[in-house]
PDB file of C-alpha atoms in Angstrom:
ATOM      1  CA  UNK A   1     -25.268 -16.093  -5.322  1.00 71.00           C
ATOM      2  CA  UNK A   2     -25.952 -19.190  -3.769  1.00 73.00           C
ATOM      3  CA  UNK A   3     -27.582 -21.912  -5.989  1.00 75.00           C
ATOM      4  CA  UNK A   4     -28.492 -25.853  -6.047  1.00 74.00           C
ATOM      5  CA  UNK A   5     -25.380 -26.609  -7.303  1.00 83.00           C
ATOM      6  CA  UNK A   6     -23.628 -25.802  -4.366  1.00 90.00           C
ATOM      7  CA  UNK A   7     -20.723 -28.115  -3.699  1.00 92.00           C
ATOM      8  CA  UNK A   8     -17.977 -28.774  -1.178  1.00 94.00           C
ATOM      9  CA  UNK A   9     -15.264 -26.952  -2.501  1.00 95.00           C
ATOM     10  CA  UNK A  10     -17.284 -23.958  -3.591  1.00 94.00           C
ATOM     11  CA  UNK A  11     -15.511 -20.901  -2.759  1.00 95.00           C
ATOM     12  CA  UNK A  12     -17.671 -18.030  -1.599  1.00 95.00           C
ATOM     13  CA  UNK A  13     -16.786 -14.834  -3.239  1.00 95.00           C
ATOM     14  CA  UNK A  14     -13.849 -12.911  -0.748  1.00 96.00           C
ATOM     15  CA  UNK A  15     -14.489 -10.117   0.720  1.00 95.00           C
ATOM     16  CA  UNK A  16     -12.380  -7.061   2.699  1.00 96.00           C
ATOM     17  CA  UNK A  17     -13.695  -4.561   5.150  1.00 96.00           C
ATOM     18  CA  UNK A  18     -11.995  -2.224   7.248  1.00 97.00           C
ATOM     19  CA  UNK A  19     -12.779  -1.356  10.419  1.00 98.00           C
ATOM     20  CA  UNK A  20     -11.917   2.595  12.086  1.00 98.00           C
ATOM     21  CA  UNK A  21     -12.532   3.832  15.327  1.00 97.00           C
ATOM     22  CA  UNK A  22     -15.643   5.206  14.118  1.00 97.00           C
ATOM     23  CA  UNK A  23     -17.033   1.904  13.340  1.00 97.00           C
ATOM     24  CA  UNK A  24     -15.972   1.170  16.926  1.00 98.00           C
ATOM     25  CA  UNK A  25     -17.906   3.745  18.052  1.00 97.00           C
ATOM     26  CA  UNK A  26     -21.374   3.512  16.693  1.00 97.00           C
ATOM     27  CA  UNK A  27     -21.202  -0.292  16.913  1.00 98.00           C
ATOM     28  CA  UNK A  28     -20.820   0.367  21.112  1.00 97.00           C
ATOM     29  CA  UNK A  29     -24.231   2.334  20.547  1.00 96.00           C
ATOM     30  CA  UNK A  30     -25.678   0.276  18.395  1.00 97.00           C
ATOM     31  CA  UNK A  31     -24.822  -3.075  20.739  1.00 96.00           C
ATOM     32  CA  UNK A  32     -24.769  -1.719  23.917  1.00 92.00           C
ATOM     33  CA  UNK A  33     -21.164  -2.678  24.482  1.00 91.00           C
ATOM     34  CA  UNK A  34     -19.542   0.206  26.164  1.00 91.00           C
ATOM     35  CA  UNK A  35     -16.520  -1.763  26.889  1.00 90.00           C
ATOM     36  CA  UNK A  36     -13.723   0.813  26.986  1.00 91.00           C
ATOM     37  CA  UNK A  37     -11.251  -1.492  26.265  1.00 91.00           C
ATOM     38  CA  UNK A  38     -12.864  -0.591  22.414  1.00 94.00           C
ATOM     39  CA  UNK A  39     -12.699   3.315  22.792  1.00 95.00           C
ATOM     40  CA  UNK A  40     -10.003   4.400  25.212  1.00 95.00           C
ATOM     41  CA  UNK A  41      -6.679   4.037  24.574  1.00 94.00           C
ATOM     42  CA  UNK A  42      -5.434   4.132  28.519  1.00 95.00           C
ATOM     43  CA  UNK A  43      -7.829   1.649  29.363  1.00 91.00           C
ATOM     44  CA  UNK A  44      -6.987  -1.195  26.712  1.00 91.00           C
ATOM     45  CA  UNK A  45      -3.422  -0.948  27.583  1.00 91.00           C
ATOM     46  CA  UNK A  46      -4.083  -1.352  31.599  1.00 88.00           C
ATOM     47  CA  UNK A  47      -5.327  -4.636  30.605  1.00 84.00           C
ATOM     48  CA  UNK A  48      -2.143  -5.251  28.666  1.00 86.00           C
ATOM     49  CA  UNK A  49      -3.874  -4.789  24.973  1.00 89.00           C
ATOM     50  CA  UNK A  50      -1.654  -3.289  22.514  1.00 93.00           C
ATOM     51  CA  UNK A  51      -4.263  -0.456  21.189  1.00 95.00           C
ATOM     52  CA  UNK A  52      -8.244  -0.539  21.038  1.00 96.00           C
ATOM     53  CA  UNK A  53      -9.438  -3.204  19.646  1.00 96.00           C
ATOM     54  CA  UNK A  54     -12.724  -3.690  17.613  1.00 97.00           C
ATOM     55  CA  UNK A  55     -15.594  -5.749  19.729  1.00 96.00           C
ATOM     56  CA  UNK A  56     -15.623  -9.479  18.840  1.00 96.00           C
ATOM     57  CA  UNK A  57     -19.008  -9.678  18.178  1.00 97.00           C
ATOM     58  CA  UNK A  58     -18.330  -6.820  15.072  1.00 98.00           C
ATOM     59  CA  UNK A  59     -15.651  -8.599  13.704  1.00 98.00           C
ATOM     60  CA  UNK A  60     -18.338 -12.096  13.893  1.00 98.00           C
ATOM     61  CA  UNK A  61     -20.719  -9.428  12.411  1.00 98.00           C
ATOM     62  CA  UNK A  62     -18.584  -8.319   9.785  1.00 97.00           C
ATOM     63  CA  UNK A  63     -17.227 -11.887   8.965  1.00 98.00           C
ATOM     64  CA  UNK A  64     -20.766 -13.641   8.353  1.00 97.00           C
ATOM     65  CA  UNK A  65     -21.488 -11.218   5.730  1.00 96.00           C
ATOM     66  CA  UNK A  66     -19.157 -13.278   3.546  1.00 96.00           C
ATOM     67  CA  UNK A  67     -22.094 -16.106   3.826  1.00 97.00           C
ATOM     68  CA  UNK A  68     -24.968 -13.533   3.647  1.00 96.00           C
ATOM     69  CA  UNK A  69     -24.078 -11.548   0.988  1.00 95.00           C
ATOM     70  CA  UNK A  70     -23.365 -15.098  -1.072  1.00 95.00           C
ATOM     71  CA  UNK A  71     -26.742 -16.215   0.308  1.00 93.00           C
ATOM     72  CA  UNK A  72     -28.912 -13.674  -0.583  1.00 91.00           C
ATOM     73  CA  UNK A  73     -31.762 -13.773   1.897  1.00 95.00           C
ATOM     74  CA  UNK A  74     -29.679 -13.682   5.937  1.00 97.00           C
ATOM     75  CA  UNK A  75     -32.658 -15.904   6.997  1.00 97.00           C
ATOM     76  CA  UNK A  76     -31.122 -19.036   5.294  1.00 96.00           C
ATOM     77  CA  UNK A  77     -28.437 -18.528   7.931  1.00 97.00           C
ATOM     78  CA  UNK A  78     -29.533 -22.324  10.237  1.00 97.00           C
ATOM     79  CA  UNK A  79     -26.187 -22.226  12.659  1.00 98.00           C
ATOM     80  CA  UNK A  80     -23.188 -19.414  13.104  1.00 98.00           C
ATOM     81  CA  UNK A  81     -20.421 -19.428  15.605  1.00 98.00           C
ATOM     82  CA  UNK A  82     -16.650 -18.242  15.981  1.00 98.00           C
ATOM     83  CA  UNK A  83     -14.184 -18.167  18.444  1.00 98.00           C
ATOM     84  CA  UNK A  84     -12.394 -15.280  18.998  1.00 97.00           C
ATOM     85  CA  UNK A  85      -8.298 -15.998  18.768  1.00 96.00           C
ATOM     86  CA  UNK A  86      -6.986 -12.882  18.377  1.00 95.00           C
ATOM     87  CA  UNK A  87      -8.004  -8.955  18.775  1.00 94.00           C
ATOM     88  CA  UNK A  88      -8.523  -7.204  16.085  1.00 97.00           C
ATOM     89  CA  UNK A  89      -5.983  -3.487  17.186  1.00 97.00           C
ATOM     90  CA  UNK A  90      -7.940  -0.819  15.424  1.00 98.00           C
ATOM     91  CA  UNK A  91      -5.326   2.634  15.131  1.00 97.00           C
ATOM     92  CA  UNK A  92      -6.593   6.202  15.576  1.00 96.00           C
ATOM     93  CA  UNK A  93      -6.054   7.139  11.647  1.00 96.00           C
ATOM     94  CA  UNK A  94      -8.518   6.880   8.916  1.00 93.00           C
ATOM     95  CA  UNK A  95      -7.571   3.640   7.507  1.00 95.00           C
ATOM     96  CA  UNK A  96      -8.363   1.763  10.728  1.00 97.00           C
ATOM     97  CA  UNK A  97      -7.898  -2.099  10.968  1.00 98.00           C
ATOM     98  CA  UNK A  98      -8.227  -4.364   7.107  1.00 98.00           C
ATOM     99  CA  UNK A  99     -10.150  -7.516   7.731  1.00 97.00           C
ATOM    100  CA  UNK A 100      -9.813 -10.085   5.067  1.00 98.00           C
ATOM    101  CA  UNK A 101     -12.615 -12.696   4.629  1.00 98.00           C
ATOM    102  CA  UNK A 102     -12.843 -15.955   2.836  1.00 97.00           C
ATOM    103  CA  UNK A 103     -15.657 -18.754   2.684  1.00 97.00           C
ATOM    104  CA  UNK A 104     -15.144 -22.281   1.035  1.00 97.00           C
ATOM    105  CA  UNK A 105     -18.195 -25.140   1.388  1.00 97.00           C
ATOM    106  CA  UNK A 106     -16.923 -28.128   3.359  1.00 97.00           C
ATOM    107  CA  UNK A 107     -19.558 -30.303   2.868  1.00 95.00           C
ATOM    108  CA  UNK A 108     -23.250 -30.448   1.592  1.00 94.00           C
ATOM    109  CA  UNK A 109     -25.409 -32.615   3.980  1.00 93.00           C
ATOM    110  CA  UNK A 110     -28.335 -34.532   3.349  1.00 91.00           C
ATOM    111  CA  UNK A 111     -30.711 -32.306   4.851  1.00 92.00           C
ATOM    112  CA  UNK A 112     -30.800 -29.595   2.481  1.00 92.00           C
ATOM    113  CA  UNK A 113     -27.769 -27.742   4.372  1.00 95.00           C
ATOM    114  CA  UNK A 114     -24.390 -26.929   3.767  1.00 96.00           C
ATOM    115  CA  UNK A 115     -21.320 -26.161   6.228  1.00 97.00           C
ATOM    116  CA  UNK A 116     -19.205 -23.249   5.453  1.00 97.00           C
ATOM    117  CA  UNK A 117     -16.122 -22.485   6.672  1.00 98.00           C
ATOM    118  CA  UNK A 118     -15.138 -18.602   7.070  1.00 98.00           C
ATOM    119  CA  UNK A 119     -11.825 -17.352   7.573  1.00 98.00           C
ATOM    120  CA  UNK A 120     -10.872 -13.750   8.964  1.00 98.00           C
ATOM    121  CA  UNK A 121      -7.647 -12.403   9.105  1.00 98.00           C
ATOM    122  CA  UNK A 122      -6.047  -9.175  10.457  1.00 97.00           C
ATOM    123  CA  UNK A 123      -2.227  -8.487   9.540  1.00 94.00           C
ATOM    124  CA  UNK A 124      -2.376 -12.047   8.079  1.00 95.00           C
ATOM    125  CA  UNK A 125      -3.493 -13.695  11.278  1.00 97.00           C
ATOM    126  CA  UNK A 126      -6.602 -15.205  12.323  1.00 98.00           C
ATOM    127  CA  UNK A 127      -8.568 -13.354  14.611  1.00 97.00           C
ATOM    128  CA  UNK A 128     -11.931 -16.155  14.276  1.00 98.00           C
ATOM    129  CA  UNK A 129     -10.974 -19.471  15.191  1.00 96.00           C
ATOM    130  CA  UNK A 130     -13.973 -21.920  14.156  1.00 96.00           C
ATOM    131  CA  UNK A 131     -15.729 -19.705  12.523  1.00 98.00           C
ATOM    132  CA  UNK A 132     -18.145 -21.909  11.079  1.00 98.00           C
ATOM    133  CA  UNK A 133     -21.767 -20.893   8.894  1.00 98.00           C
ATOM    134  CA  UNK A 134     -24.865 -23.558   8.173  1.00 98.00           C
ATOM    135  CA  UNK A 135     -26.566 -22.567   5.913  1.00 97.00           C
ATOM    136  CA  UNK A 136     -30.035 -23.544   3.956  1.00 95.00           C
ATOM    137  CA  UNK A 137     -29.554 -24.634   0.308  1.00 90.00           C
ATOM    138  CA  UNK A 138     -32.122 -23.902  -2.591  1.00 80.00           C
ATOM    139  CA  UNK A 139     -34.267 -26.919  -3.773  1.00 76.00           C
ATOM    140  CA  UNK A 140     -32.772 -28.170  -7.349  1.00 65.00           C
TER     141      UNK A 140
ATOM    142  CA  UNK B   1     -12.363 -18.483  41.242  1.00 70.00           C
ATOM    143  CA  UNK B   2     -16.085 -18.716  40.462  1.00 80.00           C
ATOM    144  CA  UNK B   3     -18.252 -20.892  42.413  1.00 80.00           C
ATOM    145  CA  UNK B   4     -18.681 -24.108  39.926  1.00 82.00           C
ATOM    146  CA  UNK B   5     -21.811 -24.825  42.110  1.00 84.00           C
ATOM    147  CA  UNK B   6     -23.330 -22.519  39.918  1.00 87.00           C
ATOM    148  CA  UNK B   7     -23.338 -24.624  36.877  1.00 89.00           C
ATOM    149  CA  UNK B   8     -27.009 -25.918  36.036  1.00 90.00           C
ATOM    150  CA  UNK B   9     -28.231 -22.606  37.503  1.00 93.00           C
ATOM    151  CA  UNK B  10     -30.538 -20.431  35.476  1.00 95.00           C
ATOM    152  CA  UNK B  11     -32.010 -16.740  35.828  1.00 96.00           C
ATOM    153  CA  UNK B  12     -34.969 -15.975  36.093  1.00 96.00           C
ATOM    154  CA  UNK B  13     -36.400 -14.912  32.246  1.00 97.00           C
ATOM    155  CA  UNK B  14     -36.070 -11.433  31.370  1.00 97.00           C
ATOM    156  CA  UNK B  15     -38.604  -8.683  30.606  1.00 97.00           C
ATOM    157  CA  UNK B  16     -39.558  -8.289  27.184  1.00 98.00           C
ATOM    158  CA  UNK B  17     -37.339  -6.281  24.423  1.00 98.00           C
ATOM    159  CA  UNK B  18     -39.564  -4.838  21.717  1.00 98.00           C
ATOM    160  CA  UNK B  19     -37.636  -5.393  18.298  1.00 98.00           C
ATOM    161  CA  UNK B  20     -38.595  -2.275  15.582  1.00 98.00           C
ATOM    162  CA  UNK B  21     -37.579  -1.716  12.684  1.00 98.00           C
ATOM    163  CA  UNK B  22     -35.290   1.385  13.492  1.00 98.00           C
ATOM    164  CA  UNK B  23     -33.086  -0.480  15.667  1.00 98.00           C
ATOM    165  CA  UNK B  24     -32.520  -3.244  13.525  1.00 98.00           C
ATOM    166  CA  UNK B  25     -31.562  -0.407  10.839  1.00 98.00           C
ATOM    167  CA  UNK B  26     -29.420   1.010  13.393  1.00 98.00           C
ATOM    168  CA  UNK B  27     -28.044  -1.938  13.993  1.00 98.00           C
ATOM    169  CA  UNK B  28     -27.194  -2.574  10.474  1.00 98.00           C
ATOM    170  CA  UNK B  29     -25.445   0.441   9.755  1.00 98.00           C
ATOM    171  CA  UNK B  30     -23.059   0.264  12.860  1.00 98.00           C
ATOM    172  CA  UNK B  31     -22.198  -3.649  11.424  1.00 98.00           C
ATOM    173  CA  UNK B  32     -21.735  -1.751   7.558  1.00 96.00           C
ATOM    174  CA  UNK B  33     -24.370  -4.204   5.992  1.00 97.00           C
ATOM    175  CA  UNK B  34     -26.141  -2.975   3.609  1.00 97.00           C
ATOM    176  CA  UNK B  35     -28.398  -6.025   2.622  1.00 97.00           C
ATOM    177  CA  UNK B  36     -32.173  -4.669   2.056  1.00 97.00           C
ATOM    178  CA  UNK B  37     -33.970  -7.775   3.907  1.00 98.00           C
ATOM    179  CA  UNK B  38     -32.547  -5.252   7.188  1.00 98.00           C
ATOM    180  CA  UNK B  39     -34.257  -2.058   5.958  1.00 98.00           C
ATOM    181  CA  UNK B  40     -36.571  -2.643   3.129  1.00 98.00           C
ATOM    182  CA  UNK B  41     -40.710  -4.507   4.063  1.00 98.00           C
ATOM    183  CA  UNK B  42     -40.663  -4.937   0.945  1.00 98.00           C
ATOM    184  CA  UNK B  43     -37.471  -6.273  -0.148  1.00 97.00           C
ATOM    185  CA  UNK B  44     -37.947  -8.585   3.215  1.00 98.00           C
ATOM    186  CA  UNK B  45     -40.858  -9.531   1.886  1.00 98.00           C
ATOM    187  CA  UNK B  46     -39.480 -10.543  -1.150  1.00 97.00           C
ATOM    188  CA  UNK B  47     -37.641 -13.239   0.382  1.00 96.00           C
ATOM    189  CA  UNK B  48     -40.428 -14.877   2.314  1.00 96.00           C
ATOM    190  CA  UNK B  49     -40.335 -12.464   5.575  1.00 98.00           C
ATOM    191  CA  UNK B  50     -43.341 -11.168   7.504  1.00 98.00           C
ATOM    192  CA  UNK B  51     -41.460  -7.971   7.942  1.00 98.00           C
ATOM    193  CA  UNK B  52     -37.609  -6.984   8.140  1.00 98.00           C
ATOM    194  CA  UNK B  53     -35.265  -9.040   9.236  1.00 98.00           C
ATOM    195  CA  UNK B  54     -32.178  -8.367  12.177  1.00 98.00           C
ATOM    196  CA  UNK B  55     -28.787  -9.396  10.659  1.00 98.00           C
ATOM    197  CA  UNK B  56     -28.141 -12.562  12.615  1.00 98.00           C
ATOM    198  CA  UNK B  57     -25.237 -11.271  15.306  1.00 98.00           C
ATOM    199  CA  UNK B  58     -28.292  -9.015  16.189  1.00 98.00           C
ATOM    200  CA  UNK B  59     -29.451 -11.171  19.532  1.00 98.00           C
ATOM    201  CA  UNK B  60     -26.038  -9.807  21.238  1.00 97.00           C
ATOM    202  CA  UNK B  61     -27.804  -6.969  22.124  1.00 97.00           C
ATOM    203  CA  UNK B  62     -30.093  -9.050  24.414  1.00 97.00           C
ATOM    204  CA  UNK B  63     -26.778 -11.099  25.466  1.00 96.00           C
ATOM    205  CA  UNK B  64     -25.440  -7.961  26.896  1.00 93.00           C
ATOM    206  CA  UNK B  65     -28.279  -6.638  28.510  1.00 94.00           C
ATOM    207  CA  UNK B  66     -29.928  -9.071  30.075  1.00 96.00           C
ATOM    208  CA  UNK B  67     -27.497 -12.614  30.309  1.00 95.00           C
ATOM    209  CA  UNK B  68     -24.148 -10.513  30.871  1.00 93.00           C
ATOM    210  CA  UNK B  69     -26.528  -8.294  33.474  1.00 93.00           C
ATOM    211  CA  UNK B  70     -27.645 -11.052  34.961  1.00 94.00           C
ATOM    212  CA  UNK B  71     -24.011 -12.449  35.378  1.00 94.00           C
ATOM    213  CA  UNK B  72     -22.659  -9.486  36.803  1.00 91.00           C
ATOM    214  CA  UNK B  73     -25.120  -8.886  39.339  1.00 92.00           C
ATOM    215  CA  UNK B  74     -25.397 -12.447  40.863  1.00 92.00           C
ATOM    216  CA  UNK B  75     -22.566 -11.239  44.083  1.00 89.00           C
ATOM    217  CA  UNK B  76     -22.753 -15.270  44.630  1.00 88.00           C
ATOM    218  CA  UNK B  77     -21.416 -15.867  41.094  1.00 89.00           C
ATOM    219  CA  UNK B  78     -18.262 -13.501  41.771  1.00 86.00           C
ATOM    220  CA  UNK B  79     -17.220 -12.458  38.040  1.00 87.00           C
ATOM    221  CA  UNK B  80     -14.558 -10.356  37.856  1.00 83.00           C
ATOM    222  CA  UNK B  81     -16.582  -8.295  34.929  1.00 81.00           C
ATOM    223  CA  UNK B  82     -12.617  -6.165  34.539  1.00 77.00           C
ATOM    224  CA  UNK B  83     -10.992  -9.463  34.097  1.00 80.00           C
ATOM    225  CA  UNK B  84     -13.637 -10.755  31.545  1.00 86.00           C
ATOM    226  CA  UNK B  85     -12.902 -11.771  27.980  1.00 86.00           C
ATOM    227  CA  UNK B  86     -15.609 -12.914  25.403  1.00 90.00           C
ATOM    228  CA  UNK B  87     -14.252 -17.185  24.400  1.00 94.00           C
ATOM    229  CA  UNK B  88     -16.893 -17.982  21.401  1.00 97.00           C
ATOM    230  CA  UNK B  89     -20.244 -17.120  20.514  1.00 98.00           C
ATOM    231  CA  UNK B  90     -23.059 -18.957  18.627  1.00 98.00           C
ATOM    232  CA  UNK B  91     -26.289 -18.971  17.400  1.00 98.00           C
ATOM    233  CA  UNK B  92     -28.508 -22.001  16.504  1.00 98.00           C
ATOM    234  CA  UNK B  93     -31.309 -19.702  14.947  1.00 98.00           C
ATOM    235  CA  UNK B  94     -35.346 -21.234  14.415  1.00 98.00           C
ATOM    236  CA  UNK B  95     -36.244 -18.764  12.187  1.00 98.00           C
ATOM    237  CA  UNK B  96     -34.304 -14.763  12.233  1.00 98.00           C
ATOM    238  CA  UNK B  97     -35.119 -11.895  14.666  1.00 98.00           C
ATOM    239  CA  UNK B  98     -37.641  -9.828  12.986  1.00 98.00           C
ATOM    240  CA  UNK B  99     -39.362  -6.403  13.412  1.00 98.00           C
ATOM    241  CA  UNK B 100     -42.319  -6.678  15.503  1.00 98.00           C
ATOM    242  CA  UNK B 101     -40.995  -9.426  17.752  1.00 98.00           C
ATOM    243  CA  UNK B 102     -41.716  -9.289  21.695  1.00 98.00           C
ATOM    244  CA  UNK B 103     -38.495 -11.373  22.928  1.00 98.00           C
ATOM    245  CA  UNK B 104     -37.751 -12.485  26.548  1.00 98.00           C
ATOM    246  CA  UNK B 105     -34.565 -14.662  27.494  1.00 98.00           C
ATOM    247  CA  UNK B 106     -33.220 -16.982  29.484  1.00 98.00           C
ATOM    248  CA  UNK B 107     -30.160 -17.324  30.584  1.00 97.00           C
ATOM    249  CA  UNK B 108     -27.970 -20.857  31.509  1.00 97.00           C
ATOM    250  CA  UNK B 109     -24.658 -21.460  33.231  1.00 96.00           C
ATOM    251  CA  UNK B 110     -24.104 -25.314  31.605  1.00 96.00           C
ATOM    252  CA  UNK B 111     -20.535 -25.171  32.958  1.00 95.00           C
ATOM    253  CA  UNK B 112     -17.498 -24.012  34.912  1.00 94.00           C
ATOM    254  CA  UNK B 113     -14.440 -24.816  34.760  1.00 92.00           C
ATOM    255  CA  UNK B 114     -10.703 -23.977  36.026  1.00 90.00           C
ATOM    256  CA  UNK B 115      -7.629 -24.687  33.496  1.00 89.00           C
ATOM    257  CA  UNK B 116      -4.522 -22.667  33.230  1.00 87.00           C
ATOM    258  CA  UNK B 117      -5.087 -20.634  36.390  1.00 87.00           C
ATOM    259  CA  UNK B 118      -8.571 -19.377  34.263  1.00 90.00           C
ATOM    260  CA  UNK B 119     -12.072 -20.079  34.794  1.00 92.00           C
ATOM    261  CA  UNK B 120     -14.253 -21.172  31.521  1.00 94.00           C
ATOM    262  CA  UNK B 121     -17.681 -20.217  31.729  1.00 95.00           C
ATOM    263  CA  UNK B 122     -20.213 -21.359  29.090  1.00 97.00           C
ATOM    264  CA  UNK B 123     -23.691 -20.030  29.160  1.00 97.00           C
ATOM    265  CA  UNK B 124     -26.955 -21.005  26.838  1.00 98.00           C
ATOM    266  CA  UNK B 125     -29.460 -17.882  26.194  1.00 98.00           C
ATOM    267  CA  UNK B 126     -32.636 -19.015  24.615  1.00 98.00           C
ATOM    268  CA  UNK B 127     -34.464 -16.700  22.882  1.00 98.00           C
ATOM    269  CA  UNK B 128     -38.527 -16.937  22.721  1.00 98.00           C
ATOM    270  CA  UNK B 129     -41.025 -14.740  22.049  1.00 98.00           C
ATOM    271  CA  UNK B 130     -43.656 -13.694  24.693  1.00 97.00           C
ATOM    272  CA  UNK B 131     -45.948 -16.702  23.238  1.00 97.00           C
ATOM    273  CA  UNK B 132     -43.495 -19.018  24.093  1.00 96.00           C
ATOM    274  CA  UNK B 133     -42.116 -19.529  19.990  1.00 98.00           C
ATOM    275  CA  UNK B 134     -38.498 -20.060  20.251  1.00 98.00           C
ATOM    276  CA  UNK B 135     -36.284 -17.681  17.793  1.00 98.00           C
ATOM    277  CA  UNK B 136     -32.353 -18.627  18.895  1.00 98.00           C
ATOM    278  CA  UNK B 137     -30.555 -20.305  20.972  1.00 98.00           C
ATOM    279  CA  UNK B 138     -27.035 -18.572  21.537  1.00 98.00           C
ATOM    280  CA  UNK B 139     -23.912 -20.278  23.051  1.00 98.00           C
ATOM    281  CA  UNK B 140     -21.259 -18.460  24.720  1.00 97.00           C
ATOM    282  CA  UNK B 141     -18.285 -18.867  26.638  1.00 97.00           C
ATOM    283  CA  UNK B 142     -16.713 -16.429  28.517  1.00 95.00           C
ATOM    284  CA  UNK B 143     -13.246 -16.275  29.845  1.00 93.00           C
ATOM    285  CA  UNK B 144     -12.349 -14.904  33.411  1.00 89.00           C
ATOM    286  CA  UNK B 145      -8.047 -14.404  33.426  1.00 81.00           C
ATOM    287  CA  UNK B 146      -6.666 -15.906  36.493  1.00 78.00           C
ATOM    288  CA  UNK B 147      -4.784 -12.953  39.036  1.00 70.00           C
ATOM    289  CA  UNK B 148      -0.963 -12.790  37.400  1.00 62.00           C
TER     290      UNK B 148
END
């Protein structure tokens, strides 16, 4: 858990998730986004996508949890942003789509926040380009 | 091509979305987050919070259905919605969505641009509550592919 000591340098604990077409499914109810592109096969590859891919804003979701779960308390989340490089391709199995997350401080600031830097990577490729947390630090 | 007269426009602010407490559990299980400041007064409380807290990609719901509705149905704008790819998304947050809140949006275009046979869009959404306290501010770009 985040402390006072935080440094830049400090590696967040990693994380994994993985992400099946049932995840796909209730996050389109729970977000609204009923982009087929994210449920039907036919449809993903008439836009030239290799399979159904998981919605961006899940695989931001699932990604900032590697700062939130280190933080504690979500609320000390200040700033979060990605780009989104690459899709996720999510198969019809039950194993679905691995996404590997990392978090490492880049620097401390002088107004009680700190920059993180996330990484998250499907078949050892970014899919978040930028991905980028600031977050509140506890008072020493 | 989208009209880049458009840039500086803004649409006119939404209708209110009533956050409770079941939606933002909702929304927490579809996103596989089990942190208790999302489900838990109590636990929320804990940490300083009036009442439970959204998990912070939470305001896309808004996004989608009042900014990208708004986008969509503005004929003059011209997105190709089929041709439409998400760029980046970002939130600048004031304090976290929160059970109980009465939210309202407005949405920006700040620019758009042509590179690459594309067109860029980037929108602001600012989040406030119906007494005028702002919440977020979320960024997004979205990408229109050129015709191949």
């Amino acid at each position: 858990m985040i402390g006072p000591d935080v440094t830049a340098g400090t590696e967040l604990p990693p994380t994994s998730i993985r992400i099946t077409r049932a995840d796909l499914v209730r996050y389109a109810g729970a977000s609204l986004d009923f982009n087929p592109i994210h449920w039907n096969e036919r449809v993903a590859a008439d836009v030239g996508l290799p399979g159904v891919v998981a919605h961006g804003m899940l695989t931001m979701a699932v990604a900032g949890r590697v700062v939130t779960d280190w933080l504690g308390d979500p609320g000390a989340l200040v700033e979060y942003g990605a780009r989104f490089v690459r899709p996720v391709v999510v198969p019809n199995d039950e194993d679905g789509a691995l996404v590997e997350l990392t978090g490492k401080v880049r620097d401390v600031r002088e107004d009680g926040t700190a920059r993180v830097d996330i990484t998250a990577k499907f078949d050892g490729r970014a899919v978040l380009g930028k991905a980028v947390a600031i977050v509140r630090v506890p008072a020493s | 091509m989208l009209d880049p007269s458009h840039a500086g426009h803004a649409y006119p602010r939404s209708e209110i979305y009533e956050v409770g407490r079941a939606k933002i559990q909702e929304f927490a299980d579809a996103i596989g987050d089990p942190n208790p400041a999302y489900r838990d007064v109590e636990a929320a409380k804990a940490l300083g919070h009036p009442d439970v807290i959204a998990p912070p990609t939470f305001p896309t719901i808004l996004f989608g259905r009042y900014s990208m509705h708004s986008l969509v149905e503005d004929e003059r704008l011209g997105l190709d919605y089929d041709r439409m790819v998400h760029g980046d998304m970002s939130f600048r947050y004031e304090r976290p969505v929160r059970a109980g809140d009465r939210l309202t949006v407005v949405t920006r275009i700040d620019r758009i641009m042509a590179r690459a046979g594309n067109d860029f869009l980037d929108l602001s959404v600012e989040v406030d509550t119906a007494d005028g306290e702002r919440v977020v501010v979320a960024g997004a770009q979205l990408v229109v592919r050129g015709e191949p």
